[in-house]
Short mmCIF file of C-alpha atoms in Angstrom, two decimals:
data_model
loop_
_atom_site.label_atom_id
_atom_site.label_comp_id
_atom_site.label_asym_id
_atom_site.label_seq_id
_atom_site.Cartn_x
_atom_site.Cartn_y
_atom_site.Cartn_z
CA UNK A 29 -22.04 -20.07 -0.11
CA UNK A 30 -20.16 -22.81 -1.38
CA UNK A 31 -16.44 -22.80 -0.76
CA UNK A 32 -15.68 -26.92 -2.31
CA UNK A 33 -13.53 -26.22 -4.63
CA UNK A 34 -10.89 -23.04 -3.03
CA UNK A 35 -10.87 -25.34 0.66
CA UNK A 36 -9.36 -28.33 -1.69
CA UNK A 37 -6.89 -26.09 -3.75
CA UNK A 38 -6.19 -24.03 -0.67
CA UNK A 39 -4.97 -27.26 0.73
CA UNK A 40 -2.66 -28.17 -2.28
CA UNK A 41 -1.31 -24.52 -2.41
CA UNK A 42 0.02 -24.98 1.78
CA UNK A 43 1.92 -28.26 -0.12
CA UNK A 44 3.74 -26.14 -2.64
CA UNK A 45 3.97 -22.84 -1.50
CA UNK A 46 5.08 -21.47 2.51
CA UNK A 47 2.13 -19.85 3.65
CA UNK A 48 0.06 -20.72 0.30
CA UNK A 49 0.51 -17.35 -1.04
CA UNK A 50 3.24 -14.96 -2.04
CA UNK A 51 2.05 -12.34 -0.49
CA UNK A 52 2.19 -12.27 3.15
CA UNK A 53 -1.26 -9.70 3.52
CA UNK A 54 -3.26 -12.09 1.11
CA UNK A 55 -2.37 -15.32 3.13
CA UNK A 56 -5.09 -17.43 5.34
CA UNK A 57 -4.05 -16.24 8.29
CA UNK A 58 -5.44 -12.50 7.33
CA UNK A 59 -9.22 -14.06 6.33
CA UNK A 60 -11.75 -15.65 8.16
CA UNK A 61 -12.80 -18.89 7.58
CA UNK A 62 -15.32 -18.14 5.54
CA UNK A 63 -13.72 -16.18 2.91
CA UNK A 64 -12.85 -17.16 -0.62
CA UNK A 65 -9.50 -18.66 -0.76
CA UNK A 66 -8.84 -18.16 -4.62
CA UNK A 67 -10.01 -15.59 -7.05
CA UNK A 68 -10.43 -16.72 -11.13
CA UNK A 69 -11.04 -12.97 -12.69
CA UNK A 70 -11.77 -9.87 -12.30
CA UNK A 71 -14.45 -6.81 -13.91
CA UNK A 72 -13.98 -2.91 -12.53
CA UNK A 73 -14.22 -3.71 -8.70
CA UNK A 74 -15.75 -7.19 -8.71
CA UNK A 75 -14.42 -11.02 -8.23
CA UNK A 76 -15.32 -14.07 -8.66
CA UNK A 77 -14.05 -16.92 -7.40
CA UNK A 78 -12.83 -20.55 -7.68
CA UNK A 79 -16.37 -21.46 -6.78
CA UNK A 80 -18.30 -18.97 -9.16
CA UNK A 81 -18.90 -16.58 -6.07
CA UNK A 82 -18.98 -13.31 -6.79
CA UNK A 83 -18.29 -10.57 -4.67
CA UNK A 84 -17.32 -6.71 -5.09
CA UNK A 85 -14.07 -5.72 -3.13
CA UNK A 86 -12.17 -2.70 -1.46
CA UNK A 87 -8.77 -2.50 -0.83
CA UNK A 88 -8.08 -3.36 -4.25
CA UNK A 89 -4.97 -5.49 -4.96
CA UNK A 90 -3.27 -4.03 -2.11
CA UNK A 91 -4.33 -0.54 -3.30
CA UNK A 92 -2.40 -1.69 -6.74
CA UNK A 93 -5.79 -1.41 -8.69
CA UNK A 94 -7.16 2.29 -8.79
CA UNK A 95 -8.71 1.75 -12.18
CA UNK A 96 -10.65 -1.25 -12.01
CA UNK A 97 -9.86 -4.98 -12.61
CA UNK A 98 -9.54 -5.77 -16.62
CA UNK A 99 -9.73 -2.40 -16.94
CA UNK A 100 -10.05 -2.17 -20.85
CA UNK A 101 -7.95 0.69 -21.84
CA UNK A 102 -4.92 -0.45 -19.83
CA UNK A 103 -4.89 -4.22 -21.05
CA UNK A 104 -4.95 -3.19 -24.77
CA UNK A 105 -2.44 -0.64 -24.33
CA UNK A 106 -0.43 -3.52 -22.66
CA UNK A 107 -1.78 -5.91 -25.64
CA UNK A 108 -0.68 -3.90 -28.14
CA UNK A 109 2.96 -3.99 -26.91
CA UNK A 110 3.48 -7.31 -26.34
CA UNK A 111 2.63 -7.58 -29.40
CA UNK A 112 5.60 -5.26 -30.71
CA UNK A 113 7.67 -7.65 -27.86
CA UNK A 114 7.78 -8.10 -24.48
CA UNK A 115 11.92 -7.60 -23.22
CA UNK A 116 14.79 -7.01 -25.52
CA UNK A 117 18.68 -6.70 -25.37
CA UNK A 118 18.63 -3.20 -25.23
CA UNK A 119 16.66 -0.32 -23.73
CA UNK A 120 12.77 0.03 -25.69
CA UNK A 121 12.27 3.63 -26.84
CA UNK A 122 9.14 3.35 -24.41
CA UNK A 123 11.80 3.35 -21.32
CA UNK A 124 12.61 7.03 -22.39
CA UNK A 125 9.39 8.27 -23.61
CA UNK A 126 7.40 7.24 -20.33
CA UNK A 127 10.74 8.08 -18.10
CA UNK A 128 9.80 11.69 -19.93
CA UNK A 129 6.65 11.53 -18.87
CA UNK A 130 6.86 10.24 -15.78
CA UNK A 131 9.10 13.07 -14.23
CA UNK A 132 7.40 15.89 -15.42
CA UNK A 133 4.85 14.76 -12.48
CA UNK A 134 6.89 15.43 -9.84
CA UNK A 135 8.50 19.08 -8.94
CA UNK A 136 11.98 18.99 -8.23
CA UNK A 137 12.39 14.99 -9.69
CA UNK A 138 15.42 14.72 -12.61
CA UNK A 139 16.30 11.04 -13.10
CA UNK A 140 14.12 7.80 -12.71
CA UNK A 141 15.00 4.14 -12.51
CA UNK A 142 11.86 1.75 -12.98
CA UNK A 143 11.95 -1.81 -11.25
CA UNK A 144 8.77 -4.30 -10.32
CA UNK A 145 8.46 -4.03 -6.89
CA UNK A 146 8.33 -1.45 -4.20
CA UNK A 147 10.99 -3.07 -2.12
CA UNK A 148 13.33 -3.21 -5.09
CA UNK A 149 13.51 0.92 -5.21
CA UNK A 150 13.24 1.61 -1.24
CA UNK A 151 15.97 -0.34 -0.87
CA UNK A 152 17.71 1.31 -4.35
CA UNK A 153 16.69 4.28 -2.02
CA UNK A 154 18.63 3.61 0.90
CA UNK A 155 21.58 2.42 -0.98
CA UNK A 156 21.91 5.16 -2.77
CA UNK A 157 21.64 7.56 0.85
CA UNK A 158 24.29 4.98 1.64
CA UNK A 159 26.77 5.52 -1.25
CA UNK A 160 26.16 8.87 -1.17
CA UNK A 161 26.66 9.72 2.52
CA UNK A 162 29.30 7.39 2.76
CA UNK A 163 27.09 6.24 6.10
CA UNK A 164 25.89 3.10 6.94
CA UNK A 165 22.51 3.41 9.55
CA UNK A 166 19.11 4.12 8.14
CA UNK A 167 15.84 6.06 9.80
CA UNK A 168 12.75 4.37 9.60
CA UNK A 169 9.32 5.38 10.77
CA UNK A 170 8.61 3.20 13.32
CA UNK A 171 4.62 4.17 12.78
CA UNK A 172 4.64 3.00 9.11
CA UNK A 173 3.59 -0.70 8.48
CA UNK A 174 6.02 -1.60 5.77
CA UNK A 175 8.61 -0.47 3.84
CA UNK A 176 10.94 -3.35 1.78
CA UNK A 177 11.24 -7.14 1.88
CA UNK A 178 15.13 -6.46 2.50
CA UNK A 179 16.88 -6.90 5.85
CA UNK A 180 17.39 -3.22 6.48
CA UNK A 181 13.49 -3.38 7.26
CA UNK A 182 12.26 -6.77 8.07
CA UNK A 183 14.96 -7.20 10.38
CA UNK A 184 13.82 -4.01 12.55
CA UNK A 185 10.22 -6.46 12.89
CA UNK A 186 9.00 -9.25 14.97
CA UNK A 187 9.26 -11.25 12.13
CA UNK A 188 13.04 -11.23 11.78
CA UNK A 189 14.80 -14.60 11.95
CA UNK A 190 17.53 -14.95 9.45
CA UNK A 191 18.76 -11.85 9.58
CA UNK A 192 22.36 -11.35 10.89
CA UNK A 193 22.41 -8.86 14.49
CA UNK A 194 24.99 -6.55 13.01
CA UNK A 195 22.39 -5.76 9.85
CA UNK A 196 19.60 -4.85 12.36
CA UNK A 197 21.73 -2.73 14.14
CA UNK A 198 22.33 -0.02 11.02
CA UNK A 199 18.22 0.35 11.54
CA UNK A 200 16.79 2.79 13.90
CA UNK A 201 13.27 4.37 14.58
CA UNK A 202 11.61 7.90 14.89
CA UNK A 203 7.89 8.11 15.02
CA UNK A 204 5.68 10.03 12.68
CA UNK A 205 4.62 13.71 14.23
CA UNK A 206 7.44 13.82 16.52
CA UNK A 207 10.25 15.46 15.33
CA UNK A 208 12.09 15.32 19.08
CA UNK A 209 12.22 11.62 18.26
CA UNK A 210 13.87 11.86 15.28
CA UNK A 211 16.31 14.51 16.57
CA UNK A 212 17.27 11.94 19.75
CA UNK A 213 17.84 9.34 16.73
CA UNK A 214 20.44 11.60 14.85
CA UNK A 215 22.40 12.46 18.25
CA UNK A 216 22.49 8.83 19.52
CA UNK A 217 23.73 7.86 15.55
CA UNK A 218 26.57 10.97 15.55
CA UNK A 219 26.79 11.51 11.46
CA UNK A 220 26.06 8.06 10.93
CA UNK A 221 22.31 8.12 9.54
CA UNK A 222 22.79 8.16 5.70
CA UNK A 223 18.59 8.45 4.80
CA UNK A 224 15.38 9.08 7.35
CA UNK A 225 12.22 6.83 5.01
CA UNK A 226 8.82 7.32 5.88
CA UNK A 227 5.31 7.91 4.11
CA UNK A 228 4.47 11.28 3.74
CA UNK A 229 1.11 9.76 5.45
CA UNK A 230 -1.18 7.35 6.57
CA UNK A 231 -4.22 7.75 8.85
CA UNK A 232 -2.47 11.25 10.53
CA UNK A 233 -1.89 14.06 8.77
CA UNK A 234 1.47 15.65 9.16
CA UNK A 235 0.93 18.99 11.86
CA UNK A 236 2.94 21.86 11.84
CA UNK A 237 4.74 21.23 9.13
CA UNK A 238 6.20 17.74 9.90
CA UNK A 239 7.18 16.97 7.10
CA UNK A 240 9.28 20.18 6.27
CA UNK A 241 10.78 19.59 9.78
CA UNK A 242 12.18 16.00 8.79
CA UNK A 243 13.76 17.25 5.56
CA UNK A 244 14.81 20.09 7.55
CA UNK A 245 16.70 18.08 10.06
CA UNK A 246 18.07 15.26 7.25
CA UNK A 247 19.99 18.38 5.64
CA UNK A 248 20.78 19.47 9.10
CA UNK A 249 22.76 16.27 9.86
CA UNK A 250 23.51 15.35 6.84
CA UNK A 251 21.03 12.58 5.56
CA UNK A 252 19.46 11.86 2.58
CA UNK A 253 15.66 12.35 2.52
CA UNK A 254 13.33 9.89 1.12
CA UNK A 255 9.75 9.27 0.80
CA UNK A 256 7.50 6.31 0.41
CA UNK A 257 5.16 6.67 -2.20
CA UNK A 258 3.76 3.88 -3.07
CA UNK A 259 0.47 4.61 -1.73
CA UNK A 260 -0.07 8.07 -1.82
CA UNK A 261 1.01 8.25 -4.65
CA UNK A 262 -1.46 8.36 -7.55
CA UNK A 263 -3.76 8.73 -4.34
CA UNK A 264 -3.37 12.12 -3.28
CA UNK A 265 -2.70 14.05 -6.10
CA UNK A 266 -1.44 13.24 -9.72
CA UNK A 267 1.73 14.92 -8.35
CA UNK A 268 2.08 12.52 -5.27
CA UNK A 269 1.90 13.36 -1.40
CA UNK A 270 5.19 15.42 -2.12
CA UNK A 271 2.87 17.92 -4.29
CA UNK A 272 0.07 17.68 -1.46
CA UNK A 273 1.35 18.57 1.63
CA UNK A 274 4.59 21.67 -0.94
CA UNK A 275 7.70 19.64 0.52
CA UNK A 276 10.28 17.79 -2.32
CA UNK A 277 12.48 15.08 -1.32
CA UNK A 278 16.04 13.79 -1.83
CA UNK A 279 14.36 10.07 -3.29
CA UNK A 280 11.20 8.91 -4.23
CA UNK A 281 9.90 5.43 -4.60
CA UNK A 282 6.19 4.92 -6.26
CA UNK A 283 4.46 1.50 -7.44
CA UNK A 284 1.34 0.32 -6.89
CA UNK A 285 -1.22 2.42 -8.79
CA UNK A 286 1.06 3.66 -11.36
CA UNK A 287 0.44 0.76 -13.50
CA UNK A 288 -3.40 -0.12 -12.00
CA UNK A 289 -1.83 -3.84 -10.96
CA UNK A 290 0.29 -4.20 -13.48
CA UNK A 291 3.81 -4.70 -12.04
CA UNK A 292 6.33 -1.99 -11.96
CA UNK A 293 7.49 0.46 -9.86
CA UNK A 294 9.58 3.65 -10.05
CA UNK A 295 12.44 5.41 -7.91
CA UNK A 296 13.05 9.00 -8.44
CA UNK A 297 14.89 12.06 -7.28
CA UNK A 298 17.94 13.98 -7.30
CA UNK A 299 20.17 13.92 -10.86
CA UNK A 300 23.19 14.21 -8.00
CA UNK A 301 22.11 11.16 -5.93
CA UNK A 302 20.79 9.17 -8.75
CA UNK A 303 23.29 9.65 -11.50
CA UNK A 304 25.75 7.56 -8.76
CA UNK A 305 24.23 4.77 -10.44
CA UNK A 306 24.94 5.51 -13.71
CA UNK A 307 27.35 6.31 -16.07
CA UNK A 308 28.34 10.43 -16.22
CA UNK A 309 30.47 10.12 -12.63
CA UNK A 310 34.06 9.69 -11.78
CA UNK A 311 33.30 8.18 -8.70
CA UNK A 312 33.15 4.82 -6.92
CA UNK A 313 30.11 2.91 -9.43
CA UNK A 314 26.75 1.88 -7.52
CA UNK A 315 25.29 -0.73 -8.37
CA UNK A 316 21.71 0.43 -7.75
CA UNK A 317 19.38 -1.15 -10.07
CA UNK A 318 19.73 -4.20 -12.45
CA UNK A 319 16.59 -6.23 -13.33
CA UNK A 320 15.39 -8.07 -16.45
CA UNK A 321 12.03 -7.24 -16.31
CA UNK A 322 12.35 -3.65 -14.58
CA UNK A 323 11.42 -2.24 -17.96
CA UNK A 324 9.44 -4.92 -19.45
CA UNK A 325 7.53 -2.74 -22.23
CA UNK A 326 3.95 -4.33 -21.74
CA UNK A 327 4.00 -2.55 -17.84
CA UNK A 328 5.61 0.28 -19.20
CA UNK A 329 2.49 1.22 -21.66
CA UNK A 330 0.09 -0.14 -19.17
CA UNK A 331 1.69 2.84 -16.70
CA UNK A 332 1.50 5.27 -19.72
CA UNK A 333 -1.98 3.92 -20.69
CA UNK A 334 -3.06 4.62 -17.05
CA UNK A 335 -1.65 7.72 -16.53
CA UNK A 336 -3.91 9.43 -19.55
CA UNK A 337 -6.50 7.80 -17.83
CA UNK A 338 -5.86 9.87 -14.42
CA UNK A 339 -5.11 12.97 -16.63
CA UNK A 340 -8.19 12.22 -18.76
CA UNK A 341 -10.75 11.42 -16.14
CA UNK A 342 -9.47 13.17 -13.35
CA UNK A 343 -9.26 9.61 -11.38
CA UNK A 344 -7.58 11.65 -8.55
CA UNK A 345 -10.87 13.96 -7.59
CA UNK A 346 -12.64 11.15 -7.85
CA UNK A 347 -11.14 8.79 -5.55
CA UNK A 348 -11.63 11.35 -2.52
CA UNK A 349 -15.15 12.19 -4.00
CA UNK A 350 -16.18 8.09 -3.78
CA UNK A 351 -14.09 7.86 -0.25
CA UNK A 352 -16.08 10.59 1.10
CA UNK A 353 -18.99 9.46 0.28
CA UNK A 354 -18.21 6.08 1.88
CA UNK A 355 -17.15 7.24 4.69
CA UNK A 356 -20.28 9.87 5.94
CA UNK A 357 -22.68 7.01 5.01
CA UNK A 358 -20.45 4.69 7.18
CA UNK A 359 -20.30 7.07 9.96
CA UNK A 360 -23.76 7.47 10.08
CA UNK A 361 -24.55 4.19 10.52
CA UNK A 362 -21.95 3.87 12.95
CA UNK A 363 -23.98 6.22 15.01
CA UNK A 364 -27.21 4.27 14.70
CA UNK A 365 -25.88 1.25 16.30
CA UNK A 366 -24.17 3.51 18.56
CA UNK A 367 -20.88 2.40 17.95
CA UNK A 368 -18.75 4.63 18.24
CA UNK A 369 -15.75 3.94 20.07
CA UNK A 370 -16.17 0.61 18.65
CA UNK A 371 -15.95 0.74 14.97
CA UNK A 372 -13.95 3.48 13.90
CA UNK A 373 -13.02 4.58 9.53
CA UNK A 374 -9.84 6.55 9.84
CA UNK A 375 -7.57 7.84 6.66
CA UNK A 376 -8.09 10.02 3.47
CA UNK A 377 -10.88 9.83 1.87
CA UNK A 378 -8.59 8.13 -1.15
CA UNK A 379 -7.22 5.10 1.39
CA UNK A 380 -10.15 4.35 3.94
CA UNK A 381 -9.29 1.64 7.12
CA UNK A 382 -11.41 0.91 9.49
CA UNK A 383 -10.24 0.02 12.98
CA UNK A 384 -12.59 -2.65 15.11
CA UNK A 385 -12.50 -2.91 19.32
CA UNK A 386 -13.90 -5.15 21.98
CA UNK A 387 -15.86 -4.29 24.72
CA UNK A 388 -12.73 -2.17 26.49
CA UNK A 389 -12.46 0.02 23.44
CA UNK A 390 -9.15 -1.97 23.34
CA UNK A 391 -7.98 -2.76 19.14
CA UNK A 392 -9.39 -6.41 18.48
CA UNK A 393 -8.02 -8.77 15.77
CA UNK A 394 -11.42 -11.06 16.88
CA UNK A 395 -13.67 -8.38 16.10
CA UNK A 396 -11.27 -7.05 13.22
CA UNK A 397 -12.58 -10.65 12.02
CA UNK A 398 -16.33 -10.84 12.53
CA UNK A 399 -16.59 -7.60 10.68
CA UNK A 400 -14.71 -9.33 7.96
CA UNK A 401 -17.05 -12.97 8.24
CA UNK A 402 -19.98 -10.73 7.82
CA UNK A 403 -18.88 -8.28 5.14
CA UNK A 404 -18.18 -11.59 2.78
CA UNK A 405 -21.60 -13.24 4.28
CA UNK A 406 -23.21 -10.20 2.11
CA UNK A 407 -20.64 -10.56 -0.73
CA UNK A 408 -18.24 -8.14 -0.19
CA UNK A 409 -13.83 -8.56 0.92
CA UNK A 410 -13.32 -5.46 2.65
CA UNK A 411 -9.41 -5.52 4.36
CA UNK A 412 -9.79 -2.39 3.84
CA UNK A 413 -12.38 0.09 2.40
CA UNK A 414 -10.18 1.79 -0.17
CA UNK A 415 -12.17 2.86 -3.15
CA UNK A 416 -10.96 2.35 -7.33
CA UNK A 417 -11.91 4.53 -9.97
CA UNK A 418 -14.82 1.57 -10.79
CA UNK A 419 -16.47 1.95 -7.21
CA UNK A 420 -19.93 3.67 -7.99
CA UNK A 421 -22.55 5.46 -6.23
CA UNK A 422 -24.64 2.40 -6.13
CA UNK A 423 -21.76 0.34 -5.41
CA UNK A 424 -21.25 2.41 -2.16
CA UNK A 425 -24.83 2.77 -1.52
CA UNK A 426 -24.79 -1.32 -1.28
CA UNK A 427 -21.71 -1.36 0.86
CA UNK A 428 -23.24 0.98 3.29
CA UNK A 429 -26.52 -1.54 3.13
CA UNK A 430 -24.22 -4.03 4.11
CA UNK A 431 -22.27 -2.43 6.43
CA UNK A 432 -25.05 -1.37 7.99
CA UNK A 433 -26.25 -5.29 8.53
CA UNK A 434 -22.64 -5.95 9.67
CA UNK A 435 -22.54 -3.71 12.72
CA UNK A 436 -26.10 -5.32 13.75
CA UNK A 437 -24.40 -8.36 14.27
CA UNK A 438 -20.85 -6.41 15.13
CA UNK A 439 -23.09 -4.82 18.58
CA UNK A 440 -24.85 -7.96 19.07
CA UNK A 441 -21.39 -9.79 19.84
CA UNK A 442 -20.21 -6.36 22.10
CA UNK A 443 -23.23 -7.19 24.31
CA UNK A 444 -22.81 -11.59 24.28
CA UNK A 445 -19.53 -12.12 23.33
CA UNK A 446 -17.91 -12.41 20.06
CA UNK A 447 -17.56 -15.85 20.36
CA UNK A 448 -21.18 -16.17 19.86
CA UNK A 449 -20.38 -14.86 16.28
CA UNK A 450 -17.01 -16.12 15.06
CA UNK A 451 -16.64 -18.73 13.23
CA UNK A 452 -13.33 -20.01 13.22
CA UNK A 453 -10.29 -18.52 14.88
CA UNK A 454 -9.50 -15.05 14.14
CA UNK A 455 -7.07 -13.24 11.77
CA UNK A 456 -3.38 -12.03 13.21
CA UNK A 457 -0.89 -9.31 12.02
CA UNK A 458 1.25 -10.20 9.13
CA UNK A 459 4.92 -9.20 11.50
CA UNK A 460 4.66 -11.55 14.21
CA UNK A 461 6.98 -14.30 15.91
CA UNK A 462 5.59 -17.23 15.75
CA UNK A 463 2.80 -19.31 13.95
#
């Protein structure tokens, strides 16, 4: 493949933009040197880079595009709304209409506030929890990779430069499927933890009613129970993972897939907590969310149409179905190459990831890079193996064929040394203290 324009634009981007990208997960350090650096258009699950190379994409905009790039009914709905105006001095009627539609999806959710990014609404949830309880600390699940760009979370990562120590000290951690670790956190911080935030699930399923146990501990200790459904929402179940697992949080944060890539997020929750950010109470006012573009009408129109497509086409079921096919076929390929324990597929069918391991079966960034490199060479971009509504049976078949060839090289690298097959430097984790 020719990446001449991509490489030239890459140099320019790093002169103009810190890191060359506006999202760390899209940065150059997350991909091998043979990766396309800039995408110019997409259709379905296909994308084209600045050099005209065509790829089949997985991950789909960091899991935000579940129907497909440039999905026509969604684009048309957004366009029609743009023709009537995109932002006004007073609220638009579409905000109320979609708020009603959206809240009907979730048991126990009584109010909603729209914003633009996931970080907006998870941070709003933390603020509400603090205002509601009068406490300062927040407990986060240490096993979940990302909650917010804001200090309360980033201060708990290795990339905490610029965040004051007193802010860092307000965040405590517990572990998934480990109620004892949460009990310990409450015991070590008596009547100080305002809220507990976690994803309902990632690659690990909740065991022994873990989520219900978290809710019980929150009730016992007077803390607000918050679920981050950025990824699980619109994938596990149309009513969210909370519906899938049968647990009602006090607050829940959504985004990503709710508008098929258009910028929109939402905080939903119980009226008694959410109303603190409103006008109908006698308590101290909470500056909850007040964003110029939070209720941008074109994004809401896109979200309305996305929801309509989900209901009509049974999208969630399709995501599970296609993910199952992909996982089963790749499992067979892994077996054929005798790579059990070295290359692994994890997660629910609707949200598959892969794990790469070295000769000692330790997780390896070098072998991840090699797999990415070999898949890119076969016209696939696979930061994950997360399917969309556009990943047809034919796409799945082609993907499995490419994985088969990539793992053939992977096995040789295990035998001969990855350095003999890897072109350029390995990728790096986002959260690291130094470049």
